[in-house]
Amino acid sequence: MRNYLKHYINGEWIDSTGDETEDVINPATEEVIGTISLGTKEDLDKAVKAARAAFPSFSQTSKQERIELLERIAQEYEKRKDDIIETITDELGSPLSVSENVHYMMGYNHFAQAAESLKEFSFIENRGGHIVMKDTVGISGLITPWNFPTNQTSTKIASAFAAGSPVILKPAELTPFAAVILTEIFEAAGVPKGVFNLVNGSGSVIGNGISSHPDIDFVSFTGSGAVGQKIMENASETIKNFALELGGKSPLVVLDDADVEQAARTAVGHIATNTGQVCSAATRVLVPSSMKESFEKAVKNVLPEFPVGNPREDNRTGPLVAKKQWDTVQSYIEKGQEEGATLLVGGTGKPEGLDKGYYAKPTVFTDVKNDMVIAQEEIFGPVMSIITYDSIDEAIEIANDTYYGLAGYVVGENPENLRKVASGIRAGRVKVNDAEADFAAPFGGYKRSGIGREWGDYGIEEYLETKTILGFPE
Ligand code: NDP
Protein backbone atom coordinates (compact mmCIF):
# COMPACT_ATOMS: atom_id res chain seq x y z
CA MET A 1 0.00 0.00 0.00
CA ARG A 2 1.25 3.46 -0.84
CA ASN A 3 -0.15 6.05 1.48
CA TYR A 4 0.92 9.54 0.47
CA LEU A 5 -0.95 11.78 2.81
CA LYS A 6 1.36 14.78 2.63
CA HIS A 7 1.96 17.55 0.12
CA TYR A 8 5.43 18.75 -0.85
CA ILE A 9 5.63 22.47 -0.15
CA ASN A 10 8.69 24.67 0.26
CA GLY A 11 11.08 21.71 0.21
CA GLU A 12 9.23 19.69 2.86
CA TRP A 13 6.56 17.00 3.05
CA ILE A 14 3.80 18.56 5.12
CA ASP A 15 0.40 17.45 6.38
CA SER A 16 -2.70 18.55 4.53
CA THR A 17 -4.79 21.15 6.29
CA GLY A 18 -7.87 19.12 5.39
CA ASP A 19 -8.76 15.55 6.26
CA GLU A 20 -10.27 14.36 2.99
CA THR A 21 -8.53 11.47 1.27
CA GLU A 22 -8.97 9.53 -1.96
CA ASP A 23 -8.18 5.87 -2.62
CA VAL A 24 -6.16 5.00 -5.69
CA ILE A 25 -7.28 1.88 -7.55
CA ASN A 26 -5.25 -0.50 -9.70
CA PRO A 27 -7.42 -0.75 -12.84
CA ALA A 28 -6.17 -4.26 -13.60
CA THR A 29 -7.24 -5.71 -10.24
CA GLU A 30 -9.87 -3.16 -9.09
CA GLU A 31 -8.08 -3.19 -5.72
CA VAL A 32 -7.12 -0.18 -3.64
CA ILE A 33 -3.34 0.28 -3.85
CA GLY A 34 -2.97 3.43 -1.80
CA THR A 35 -4.40 6.72 -0.63
CA ILE A 36 -3.67 10.39 -1.17
CA SER A 37 -4.75 13.49 0.69
CA LEU A 38 -7.03 15.87 -1.10
CA GLY A 39 -5.53 19.29 -0.59
CA THR A 40 -7.39 22.44 0.37
CA LYS A 41 -7.30 26.03 -0.79
CA GLU A 42 -5.10 26.69 2.23
CA ASP A 43 -2.58 24.07 1.09
CA LEU A 44 -2.54 25.66 -2.35
CA ASP A 45 -1.98 29.11 -0.85
CA LYS A 46 1.02 27.79 1.07
CA ALA A 47 2.47 26.34 -2.13
CA VAL A 48 1.92 29.61 -4.00
CA LYS A 49 3.64 31.51 -1.19
CA ALA A 50 6.62 29.13 -1.33
CA ALA A 51 6.91 29.44 -5.12
CA ARG A 52 6.65 33.25 -4.87
CA ALA A 53 9.43 33.31 -2.28
CA ALA A 54 11.62 31.14 -4.51
CA PHE A 55 10.96 33.24 -7.61
CA PRO A 56 13.47 36.12 -7.15
CA SER A 57 16.50 33.85 -6.83
CA PHE A 58 15.40 31.01 -9.15
CA SER A 59 14.42 33.35 -11.97
CA GLN A 60 17.87 34.95 -11.75
CA THR A 61 19.88 31.71 -11.90
CA SER A 62 22.19 31.51 -14.88
CA LYS A 63 21.44 29.42 -17.93
CA GLN A 64 24.39 27.19 -17.00
CA GLU A 65 23.00 26.59 -13.49
CA ARG A 66 19.64 25.55 -14.92
CA ILE A 67 21.27 23.27 -17.52
CA GLU A 68 23.16 21.54 -14.70
CA LEU A 69 19.99 21.25 -12.62
CA LEU A 70 18.11 19.60 -15.52
CA GLU A 71 21.04 17.24 -16.15
CA ARG A 72 21.10 16.22 -12.48
CA ILE A 73 17.34 15.60 -12.62
CA ALA A 74 17.79 13.38 -15.70
CA GLN A 75 20.49 11.40 -13.87
CA GLU A 76 18.35 10.96 -10.76
CA TYR A 77 15.38 10.02 -12.94
CA GLU A 78 17.39 7.17 -14.47
CA LYS A 79 18.14 5.83 -10.99
CA ARG A 80 14.41 5.44 -10.31
CA LYS A 81 13.68 3.56 -13.54
CA ASP A 82 12.25 0.39 -12.00
CA ASP A 83 10.09 2.32 -9.53
CA ILE A 84 8.65 4.52 -12.25
CA ILE A 85 7.80 1.58 -14.50
CA GLU A 86 6.13 -0.44 -11.74
CA THR A 87 4.24 2.52 -10.35
CA ILE A 88 2.76 3.51 -13.70
CA THR A 89 1.77 -0.08 -14.41
CA ASP A 90 -0.01 -0.25 -11.05
CA GLU A 91 -1.81 3.09 -11.16
CA LEU A 92 -2.59 3.33 -14.88
CA GLY A 93 -2.68 -0.32 -15.94
CA SER A 94 -0.23 0.05 -18.82
CA PRO A 95 1.77 -3.09 -19.63
CA LEU A 96 5.29 -3.09 -18.17
CA SER A 97 6.78 -2.77 -21.67
CA VAL A 98 4.66 0.33 -22.37
CA SER A 99 5.50 1.79 -18.97
CA GLU A 100 9.17 1.40 -19.85
CA ASN A 101 9.30 2.20 -23.57
CA VAL A 102 6.71 4.96 -23.58
CA HIS A 103 6.11 6.44 -20.11
CA TYR A 104 9.55 6.12 -18.51
CA MET A 105 11.31 6.98 -21.76
CA MET A 106 9.25 10.12 -22.47
CA GLY A 107 9.74 11.54 -18.98
CA TYR A 108 13.50 11.06 -19.20
CA ASN A 109 13.71 12.65 -22.64
CA HIS A 110 11.87 15.80 -21.63
CA PHE A 111 14.44 16.59 -18.91
CA ALA A 112 17.41 15.63 -21.10
CA GLN A 113 16.00 17.58 -24.07
CA ALA A 114 15.25 20.69 -22.01
CA ALA A 115 18.92 20.76 -20.95
CA GLU A 116 20.01 20.41 -24.59
CA SER A 117 17.52 23.01 -25.87
CA LEU A 118 18.64 25.42 -23.18
CA LYS A 119 22.25 25.19 -24.38
CA GLU A 120 21.20 26.66 -27.73
CA PHE A 121 18.57 29.02 -26.30
CA SER A 122 19.14 32.75 -26.53
CA PHE A 123 17.49 34.91 -23.85
CA ILE A 124 18.65 38.21 -25.30
CA GLU A 125 18.66 39.65 -28.78
CA ASN A 126 20.29 42.92 -29.79
CA ARG A 127 18.15 44.44 -32.56
CA GLY A 128 20.15 47.57 -33.28
CA GLY A 129 18.09 50.27 -31.61
CA HIS A 130 16.76 48.06 -28.84
CA ILE A 131 17.24 44.85 -26.89
CA VAL A 132 14.61 42.11 -26.72
CA MET A 133 14.94 39.92 -23.64
CA LYS A 134 13.14 36.73 -22.70
CA ASP A 135 12.13 37.00 -19.07
CA THR A 136 10.65 34.29 -16.82
CA VAL A 137 6.84 34.34 -16.94
CA GLY A 138 6.54 34.23 -13.13
CA ILE A 139 5.29 31.24 -11.16
CA SER A 140 3.46 28.46 -12.94
CA GLY A 141 0.52 26.21 -12.01
CA LEU A 142 0.57 22.84 -13.76
CA ILE A 143 -2.53 20.63 -14.03
CA THR A 144 -2.00 17.21 -15.54
CA PRO A 145 -4.25 14.28 -16.52
CA TRP A 146 -3.97 10.58 -15.74
CA ASN A 147 -3.07 9.10 -19.12
CA PHE A 148 0.66 9.96 -19.16
CA PRO A 149 1.74 10.38 -15.53
CA THR A 150 5.41 11.16 -16.33
CA ASN A 151 5.24 12.56 -19.87
CA GLN A 152 2.88 15.44 -19.25
CA THR A 153 4.30 16.35 -15.86
CA SER A 154 7.90 16.17 -17.08
CA THR A 155 7.48 18.24 -20.22
CA LYS A 156 5.83 21.03 -18.23
CA ILE A 157 8.26 20.93 -15.29
CA ALA A 158 11.37 20.66 -17.49
CA SER A 159 10.31 23.68 -19.58
CA ALA A 160 9.40 25.71 -16.48
CA PHE A 161 12.73 24.95 -14.80
CA ALA A 162 14.61 25.77 -18.01
CA ALA A 163 12.88 29.16 -18.05
CA GLY A 164 13.48 29.81 -14.32
CA SER A 165 9.86 29.47 -13.24
CA PRO A 166 8.96 27.88 -9.86
CA VAL A 167 5.95 25.57 -10.13
CA ILE A 168 2.97 24.10 -8.31
CA LEU A 169 1.91 20.73 -9.72
CA LYS A 170 -1.53 19.16 -9.32
CA PRO A 171 -1.48 15.69 -10.85
CA ALA A 172 -4.65 13.70 -11.61
CA GLU A 173 -6.25 11.95 -8.64
CA LEU A 174 -6.48 8.70 -10.63
CA THR A 175 -2.69 8.39 -11.15
CA PRO A 176 -0.91 10.49 -8.50
CA PHE A 177 1.97 8.21 -7.50
CA ALA A 178 4.40 8.87 -10.36
CA ALA A 179 4.41 12.54 -9.32
CA VAL A 180 5.53 11.51 -5.82
CA ILE A 181 8.52 9.72 -7.35
CA LEU A 182 9.27 12.80 -9.45
CA THR A 183 9.22 14.89 -6.28
CA GLU A 184 11.75 12.54 -4.66
CA ILE A 185 13.88 12.85 -7.81
CA PHE A 186 13.81 16.65 -7.55
CA GLU A 187 14.83 16.46 -3.89
CA ALA A 188 17.73 14.17 -4.76
CA ALA A 189 18.78 16.46 -7.62
CA GLY A 190 18.89 19.49 -5.30
CA VAL A 191 16.00 21.52 -6.69
CA PRO A 192 15.98 24.61 -4.44
CA LYS A 193 13.18 24.81 -1.88
CA GLY A 194 9.98 26.38 -3.13
CA VAL A 195 10.89 25.81 -6.78
CA PHE A 196 8.85 22.62 -6.96
CA ASN A 197 5.63 22.18 -5.00
CA LEU A 198 3.24 19.23 -5.19
CA VAL A 199 -0.35 19.62 -4.03
CA ASN A 200 -2.58 16.61 -4.53
CA GLY A 201 -6.29 17.17 -4.74
CA SER A 202 -9.40 17.37 -6.84
CA GLY A 203 -9.80 19.33 -10.02
CA SER A 204 -12.68 21.26 -8.53
CA VAL A 205 -10.65 22.51 -5.54
CA ILE A 206 -6.94 22.54 -6.44
CA GLY A 207 -7.31 22.68 -10.24
CA ASN A 208 -9.87 25.46 -10.06
CA GLY A 209 -7.81 27.13 -7.34
CA ILE A 210 -4.74 27.20 -9.60
CA SER A 211 -6.50 28.65 -12.64
CA SER A 212 -8.17 31.39 -10.62
CA HIS A 213 -5.31 32.17 -8.20
CA PRO A 214 -4.34 35.84 -8.39
CA ASP A 215 -0.69 35.09 -7.52
CA ILE A 216 -0.11 32.44 -10.17
CA ASP A 217 1.11 33.96 -13.44
CA PHE A 218 0.79 31.09 -15.88
CA VAL A 219 -1.23 27.87 -16.09
CA SER A 220 -0.32 24.89 -18.22
CA PHE A 221 -3.09 22.30 -18.53
CA THR A 222 -3.52 18.99 -20.33
CA GLY A 223 -6.89 17.25 -20.31
CA SER A 224 -10.43 17.53 -21.60
CA GLY A 225 -11.82 20.41 -23.65
CA ALA A 226 -14.53 21.05 -21.06
CA VAL A 227 -11.98 21.69 -18.31
CA GLY A 228 -9.81 23.64 -20.77
CA GLN A 229 -12.72 26.05 -21.30
CA LYS A 230 -13.16 26.43 -17.55
CA ILE A 231 -9.48 27.26 -17.20
CA MET A 232 -9.74 29.96 -19.88
CA GLU A 233 -12.73 31.46 -18.08
CA ASN A 234 -10.95 31.46 -14.72
CA ALA A 235 -7.71 32.76 -16.20
CA SER A 236 -9.56 35.67 -17.77
CA GLU A 237 -10.39 37.06 -14.31
CA THR A 238 -6.74 37.92 -13.71
CA ILE A 239 -5.64 38.06 -17.39
CA LYS A 240 -3.51 35.02 -16.65
CA ASN A 241 -1.35 33.51 -19.33
CA PHE A 242 -2.16 29.87 -20.17
CA ALA A 243 -1.31 26.91 -22.42
CA LEU A 244 -3.82 24.14 -23.13
CA GLU A 245 -3.34 20.67 -24.62
CA LEU A 246 -6.80 19.23 -25.18
CA GLY A 247 -6.97 15.98 -27.06
CA GLY A 248 -7.97 15.13 -30.58
CA LYS A 249 -9.61 12.89 -33.13
CA SER A 250 -6.62 12.43 -35.36
CA PRO A 251 -6.68 11.00 -38.89
CA LEU A 252 -4.35 8.35 -40.30
CA VAL A 253 -4.41 8.63 -44.09
CA VAL A 254 -3.44 5.38 -45.78
CA LEU A 255 -2.33 6.06 -49.36
CA ASP A 256 -3.05 3.55 -52.12
CA ASP A 257 0.64 2.59 -52.44
CA ALA A 258 1.04 1.82 -48.73
CA ASP A 259 1.98 -1.65 -47.53
CA VAL A 260 -1.48 -2.68 -46.39
CA GLU A 261 -0.33 -5.00 -43.60
CA GLN A 262 2.11 -2.43 -42.19
CA ALA A 263 -0.56 0.31 -42.41
CA ALA A 264 -2.98 -1.92 -40.49
CA ARG A 265 -0.30 -2.57 -37.85
CA THR A 266 0.27 1.18 -37.44
CA ALA A 267 -3.48 1.77 -37.11
CA VAL A 268 -4.01 -1.00 -34.56
CA GLY A 269 -0.95 0.21 -32.62
CA HIS A 270 -2.75 3.53 -32.10
CA ILE A 271 -5.78 1.98 -30.40
CA ALA A 272 -3.70 -0.62 -28.51
CA THR A 273 -0.96 1.58 -27.02
CA ASN A 274 -2.04 2.93 -23.64
CA THR A 275 -5.39 1.28 -24.46
CA GLY A 276 -6.13 4.12 -26.86
CA GLN A 277 -6.02 6.66 -24.02
CA VAL A 278 -3.71 8.95 -25.99
CA CYS A 279 -4.61 12.48 -27.02
CA SER A 280 -2.74 12.16 -30.33
CA ALA A 281 -3.98 8.65 -31.19
CA ALA A 282 -5.09 8.13 -34.79
CA THR A 283 -8.65 6.93 -34.34
CA ARG A 284 -10.02 7.83 -37.78
CA VAL A 285 -8.35 5.66 -40.39
CA LEU A 286 -8.90 6.90 -43.94
CA VAL A 287 -8.37 4.22 -46.60
CA PRO A 288 -8.90 4.32 -50.38
CA SER A 289 -12.24 2.66 -51.29
CA SER A 290 -10.30 0.24 -53.51
CA MET A 291 -8.29 -0.92 -50.49
CA LYS A 292 -11.17 -1.28 -48.02
CA GLU A 293 -11.46 -5.06 -48.06
CA SER A 294 -7.74 -5.78 -47.98
CA PHE A 295 -7.27 -3.26 -45.15
CA GLU A 296 -10.09 -4.80 -43.08
CA LYS A 297 -8.56 -8.24 -43.58
CA ALA A 298 -5.12 -6.94 -42.58
CA VAL A 299 -6.55 -5.35 -39.40
CA LYS A 300 -8.00 -8.71 -38.37
CA ASN A 301 -4.66 -10.38 -39.13
CA VAL A 302 -2.53 -8.01 -37.05
CA LEU A 303 -4.85 -7.65 -34.03
CA PRO A 304 -3.52 -10.79 -32.29
CA GLU A 305 -0.08 -9.10 -32.24
CA PHE A 306 -1.54 -6.77 -29.58
CA PRO A 307 -2.86 -9.09 -26.87
CA VAL A 308 -5.07 -7.59 -24.16
CA GLY A 309 -4.56 -8.70 -20.57
CA ASN A 310 -2.70 -8.45 -17.30
CA PRO A 311 -0.25 -5.55 -17.62
CA ARG A 312 2.28 -7.44 -15.49
CA GLU A 313 2.38 -10.20 -18.11
CA ASP A 314 3.58 -10.02 -21.70
CA ASN A 315 0.60 -8.11 -23.12
CA ARG A 316 0.46 -5.04 -25.34
CA THR A 317 -2.84 -3.59 -24.08
CA GLY A 318 -3.98 -3.23 -20.48
CA PRO A 319 -7.28 -2.15 -18.92
CA LEU A 320 -8.81 1.31 -19.17
CA VAL A 321 -7.88 3.59 -16.28
CA ALA A 322 -11.17 3.50 -14.36
CA LYS A 323 -14.73 2.21 -14.33
CA LYS A 324 -15.94 5.63 -15.48
CA GLN A 325 -13.69 5.52 -18.53
CA TRP A 326 -14.81 1.93 -19.26
CA ASP A 327 -18.47 3.05 -19.15
CA THR A 328 -17.73 5.95 -21.49
CA VAL A 329 -16.05 3.66 -24.00
CA GLN A 330 -18.95 1.19 -23.84
CA SER A 331 -21.46 3.92 -24.55
CA TYR A 332 -19.49 5.05 -27.63
CA ILE A 333 -19.39 1.46 -28.93
CA GLU A 334 -23.18 1.26 -28.50
CA LYS A 335 -23.52 4.62 -30.24
CA GLY A 336 -21.47 3.43 -33.22
CA GLN A 337 -23.80 0.48 -33.69
CA GLU A 338 -26.90 2.67 -33.35
CA GLU A 339 -25.47 5.06 -35.95
CA GLY A 340 -25.17 2.22 -38.47
CA ALA A 341 -21.42 1.65 -38.56
CA THR A 342 -20.38 -1.97 -39.15
CA LEU A 343 -18.65 -3.70 -36.26
CA LEU A 344 -15.62 -5.42 -37.81
CA VAL A 345 -14.17 -6.73 -34.53
CA GLY A 346 -14.77 -6.19 -30.81
CA GLY A 347 -17.92 -4.68 -29.35
CA THR A 348 -19.29 -4.00 -25.90
CA GLY A 349 -18.42 -6.00 -22.79
CA LYS A 350 -15.16 -7.38 -21.53
CA PRO A 351 -12.77 -9.60 -23.49
CA GLU A 352 -13.19 -13.30 -22.77
CA GLY A 353 -11.56 -14.40 -19.52
CA LEU A 354 -10.96 -10.86 -18.25
CA ASP A 355 -13.87 -10.35 -15.88
CA LYS A 356 -11.89 -8.50 -13.24
CA GLY A 357 -10.27 -5.20 -14.26
CA TYR A 358 -11.53 -2.46 -16.56
CA TYR A 359 -10.66 -4.27 -19.77
CA ALA A 360 -12.41 -3.32 -23.01
CA LYS A 361 -12.43 -5.18 -26.31
CA PRO A 362 -10.30 -3.60 -29.04
CA THR A 363 -13.06 -2.48 -31.37
CA VAL A 364 -12.92 -1.61 -35.05
CA PHE A 365 -15.83 -0.03 -36.88
CA THR A 366 -15.95 0.11 -40.65
CA ASP A 367 -18.37 1.84 -43.07
CA VAL A 368 -18.05 4.85 -40.78
CA LYS A 369 -19.20 8.24 -42.05
CA ASN A 370 -17.13 11.15 -40.83
CA ASP A 371 -20.16 12.95 -39.38
CA MET A 372 -21.01 10.07 -37.03
CA VAL A 373 -20.47 10.73 -33.32
CA ILE A 374 -17.82 7.97 -33.15
CA ALA A 375 -15.82 9.82 -35.84
CA GLN A 376 -16.19 13.25 -34.28
CA GLU A 377 -15.84 12.79 -30.51
CA GLU A 378 -12.75 11.74 -28.59
CA ILE A 379 -13.50 8.26 -27.23
CA PHE A 380 -10.20 7.72 -25.36
CA GLY A 381 -10.31 3.97 -25.63
CA PRO A 382 -9.37 1.15 -28.04
CA VAL A 383 -11.87 2.09 -30.76
CA MET A 384 -11.00 2.67 -34.44
CA SER A 385 -13.20 4.04 -37.22
CA ILE A 386 -12.42 3.09 -40.82
CA ILE A 387 -13.62 5.68 -43.35
CA THR A 388 -13.14 5.37 -47.11
CA TYR A 389 -12.08 8.05 -49.61
CA ASP A 390 -11.80 8.25 -53.41
CA SER A 391 -9.16 10.92 -54.04
CA ILE A 392 -6.31 12.52 -52.11
CA ASP A 393 -8.18 15.84 -52.02
CA GLU A 394 -11.14 14.07 -50.47
CA ALA A 395 -8.87 12.37 -47.91
CA ILE A 396 -7.50 15.76 -46.84
CA GLU A 397 -11.01 17.20 -46.66
CA ILE A 398 -12.22 14.36 -44.42
CA ALA A 399 -9.04 14.54 -42.31
CA ASN A 400 -9.75 18.22 -41.61
CA ASP A 401 -13.49 17.83 -41.06
CA THR A 402 -13.13 17.84 -37.27
CA TYR A 403 -13.13 20.32 -34.40
CA TYR A 404 -9.72 19.00 -33.43
CA GLY A 405 -6.23 19.52 -34.84
CA LEU A 406 -3.68 17.87 -32.59
CA ALA A 407 -2.07 15.31 -34.88
CA GLY A 408 -2.23 13.58 -38.23
CA TYR A 409 -0.55 10.61 -39.85
CA VAL A 410 0.07 9.52 -43.43
CA VAL A 411 1.53 6.27 -44.71
CA GLY A 412 2.50 5.37 -48.26
CA GLU A 413 5.33 5.58 -50.80
CA ASN A 414 4.87 8.39 -53.33
CA PRO A 415 6.77 11.41 -51.90
CA GLU A 416 4.60 13.95 -53.67
CA ASN A 417 1.41 12.48 -52.22
CA LEU A 418 2.97 12.13 -48.77
CA ARG A 419 3.99 15.81 -48.87
CA LYS A 420 0.55 16.88 -50.12
CA VAL A 421 -1.31 15.08 -47.33
CA ALA A 422 1.19 16.01 -44.59
CA SER A 423 1.04 19.69 -45.56
CA GLY A 424 -2.73 19.65 -46.05
CA ILE A 425 -3.67 18.27 -42.62
CA ARG A 426 -4.56 21.12 -40.24
CA ALA A 427 -2.86 19.84 -37.08
CA GLY A 428 0.08 20.72 -34.87
CA ARG A 429 2.02 17.54 -35.58
CA VAL A 430 1.95 15.24 -38.61
CA LYS A 431 3.91 12.02 -38.84
CA VAL A 432 4.93 10.51 -42.16
CA ASN A 433 5.34 6.71 -42.18
CA ASP A 434 7.33 5.58 -39.15
CA ALA A 435 9.27 8.79 -38.54
CA GLU A 436 11.17 8.59 -35.26
CA ALA A 437 10.20 10.55 -32.15
CA ASP A 438 12.02 13.86 -31.72
CA PHE A 439 11.79 15.52 -28.32
CA ALA A 440 12.98 18.85 -29.71
CA ALA A 441 9.96 18.96 -32.06
CA PRO A 442 7.07 21.16 -30.82
CA PHE A 443 3.86 19.45 -29.71
CA GLY A 444 0.42 21.05 -29.47
CA GLY A 445 -2.81 21.59 -31.30
CA TYR A 446 -4.75 23.69 -33.77
CA LYS A 447 -8.45 24.43 -33.29
CA ARG A 448 -10.08 22.81 -30.22
CA SER A 449 -6.97 20.73 -29.53
CA GLY A 450 -5.49 23.59 -27.62
CA ILE A 451 -3.36 26.68 -27.42
CA GLY A 452 0.42 26.77 -27.22
CA ARG A 453 3.24 24.29 -27.73
CA GLU A 454 5.23 21.98 -25.48
CA TRP A 455 8.56 20.10 -25.80
CA GLY A 456 12.05 21.46 -26.48
CA ASP A 457 12.68 25.14 -27.13
CA TYR A 458 9.05 25.85 -28.08
CA GLY A 459 8.04 24.45 -24.69
CA ILE A 460 10.50 26.73 -22.90
CA GLU A 461 9.08 29.76 -24.77
CA GLU A 462 5.70 29.18 -23.08
CA TYR A 463 7.23 30.01 -19.70
CA LEU A 464 8.79 33.28 -20.87
CA GLU A 465 7.65 36.85 -21.36
CA THR A 466 9.12 39.14 -24.01
CA LYS A 467 10.66 42.35 -22.72
CA THR A 468 11.94 45.23 -24.83
CA ILE A 469 14.61 47.56 -23.49
CA LEU A 470 15.19 50.78 -25.37
CA GLY A 471 18.45 52.62 -24.75
CA PHE A 472 20.14 49.67 -23.03
CA PRO A 473 23.70 50.81 -22.21
CA GLU A 474 26.24 48.76 -24.18
P1 NDP B 1 -10.21 16.16 -17.03
O1 NDP B 1 -9.97 17.20 -18.05
O2 NDP B 1 -11.38 16.28 -16.13
O3 NDP B 1 -8.92 16.03 -16.05
C1 NDP B 1 -7.63 16.47 -16.35
C2 NDP B 1 -7.02 17.17 -15.14
O4 NDP B 1 -7.77 18.36 -14.86
C3 NDP B 1 -7.05 16.36 -13.84
O5 NDP B 1 -5.91 16.67 -13.07
C4 NDP B 1 -8.31 16.88 -13.17
O6 NDP B 1 -8.31 16.67 -11.77
C5 NDP B 1 -8.22 18.35 -13.50
N1 NDP B 1 -9.48 19.09 -13.39
C6 NDP B 1 -10.75 18.60 -13.36
N2 NDP B 1 -11.63 19.62 -13.22
C7 NDP B 1 -10.92 20.76 -13.16
C8 NDP B 1 -11.24 22.14 -13.03
N3 NDP B 1 -12.51 22.55 -12.94
N4 NDP B 1 -10.26 23.05 -13.03
C9 NDP B 1 -8.97 22.66 -13.14
N5 NDP B 1 -8.59 21.37 -13.25
C10 NDP B 1 -9.54 20.43 -13.27
O7 NDP B 1 -10.22 14.75 -17.77
P2 NDP B 1 -10.98 13.41 -17.31
O8 NDP B 1 -10.05 12.72 -16.42
O9 NDP B 1 -12.34 13.66 -16.76
O10 NDP B 1 -11.14 12.68 -18.71
C11 NDP B 1 -12.30 12.95 -19.51
C12 NDP B 1 -11.95 12.97 -20.97
O11 NDP B 1 -11.02 14.00 -21.23
C13 NDP B 1 -11.26 11.71 -21.50
O12 NDP B 1 -12.16 10.70 -21.80
C14 NDP B 1 -10.55 12.26 -22.71
O13 NDP B 1 -11.45 12.33 -23.78
C15 NDP B 1 -10.15 13.65 -22.28
N6 NDP B 1 -8.74 13.70 -21.81
C16 NDP B 1 -7.80 14.21 -22.64
C17 NDP B 1 -6.48 14.17 -22.26
C18 NDP B 1 -5.39 14.68 -23.15
O14 NDP B 1 -4.29 14.15 -23.10
N7 NDP B 1 -5.62 15.73 -23.89
C19 NDP B 1 -6.06 13.60 -20.98
C20 NDP B 1 -7.14 13.15 -20.15
C21 NDP B 1 -8.42 13.21 -20.58
P3 NDP B 1 -8.89 15.34 -11.10
O15 NDP B 1 -9.20 14.37 -12.17
O16 NDP B 1 -7.79 14.90 -10.22
O17 NDP B 1 -10.09 15.76 -10.33
XYZ file of C-alpha atoms and ligand atoms in Angstrom, residues 143-147 152 170-173 201-203 207-208 221-224 227 230-231 245-247 279 324-325 378 380, ligand 1:
78
model
C -2.527 20.631 -14.028
C -1.997 17.208 -15.538
C -4.246 14.278 -16.522
C -3.969 10.584 -15.745
C -3.070 9.101 -19.119
C 2.883 15.442 -19.249
C -1.534 19.162 -9.323
C -1.485 15.688 -10.849
C -4.648 13.702 -11.605
C -6.252 11.949 -8.638
C -6.286 17.167 -4.743
C -9.403 17.372 -6.836
C -9.799 19.327 -10.022
C -7.307 22.678 -10.236
C -9.869 25.456 -10.058
C -3.091 22.296 -18.533
C -3.520 18.985 -20.331
C -6.886 17.254 -20.307
C -10.429 17.530 -21.603
C -11.982 21.693 -18.314
C -13.163 26.427 -17.555
C -9.482 27.257 -17.199
C -3.340 20.670 -24.619
C -6.797 19.228 -25.177
C -6.970 15.985 -27.062
C -4.606 12.483 -27.021
C -15.943 5.630 -15.476
C -13.686 5.521 -18.532
C -12.746 11.744 -28.592
C -10.200 7.724 -25.359
P -10.205 16.165 -17.030
O -9.973 17.195 -18.048
O -11.376 16.279 -16.129
O -8.918 16.030 -16.047
C -7.626 16.471 -16.346
C -7.019 17.175 -15.136
O -7.774 18.361 -14.856
C -7.051 16.361 -13.841
O -5.910 16.669 -13.066
C -8.311 16.878 -13.165
O -8.313 16.673 -11.772
C -8.219 18.351 -13.501
N -9.478 19.089 -13.389
C -10.750 18.600 -13.359
N -11.634 19.616 -13.216
C -10.917 20.765 -13.164
C -11.244 22.143 -13.035
N -12.511 22.554 -12.943
N -10.263 23.048 -13.026
C -8.972 22.662 -13.142
N -8.590 21.368 -13.247
C -9.541 20.428 -13.267
O -10.222 14.754 -17.772
P -10.976 13.413 -17.311
O -10.052 12.721 -16.422
O -12.336 13.662 -16.760
O -11.138 12.683 -18.713
C -12.297 12.945 -19.507
C -11.952 12.966 -20.970
O -11.020 13.999 -21.226
C -11.261 11.709 -21.500
O -12.163 10.698 -21.804
C -10.550 12.257 -22.711
O -11.450 12.334 -23.780
C -10.151 13.651 -22.284
N -8.742 13.703 -21.814
C -7.797 14.209 -22.645
C -6.481 14.172 -22.260
C -5.395 14.677 -23.146
O -4.291 14.151 -23.096
N -5.616 15.733 -23.893
C -6.057 13.602 -20.981
C -7.142 13.153 -20.153
C -8.421 13.206 -20.579
P -8.888 15.339 -11.101
O -9.199 14.375 -12.168
O -7.792 14.896 -10.216
O -10.092 15.765 -10.334
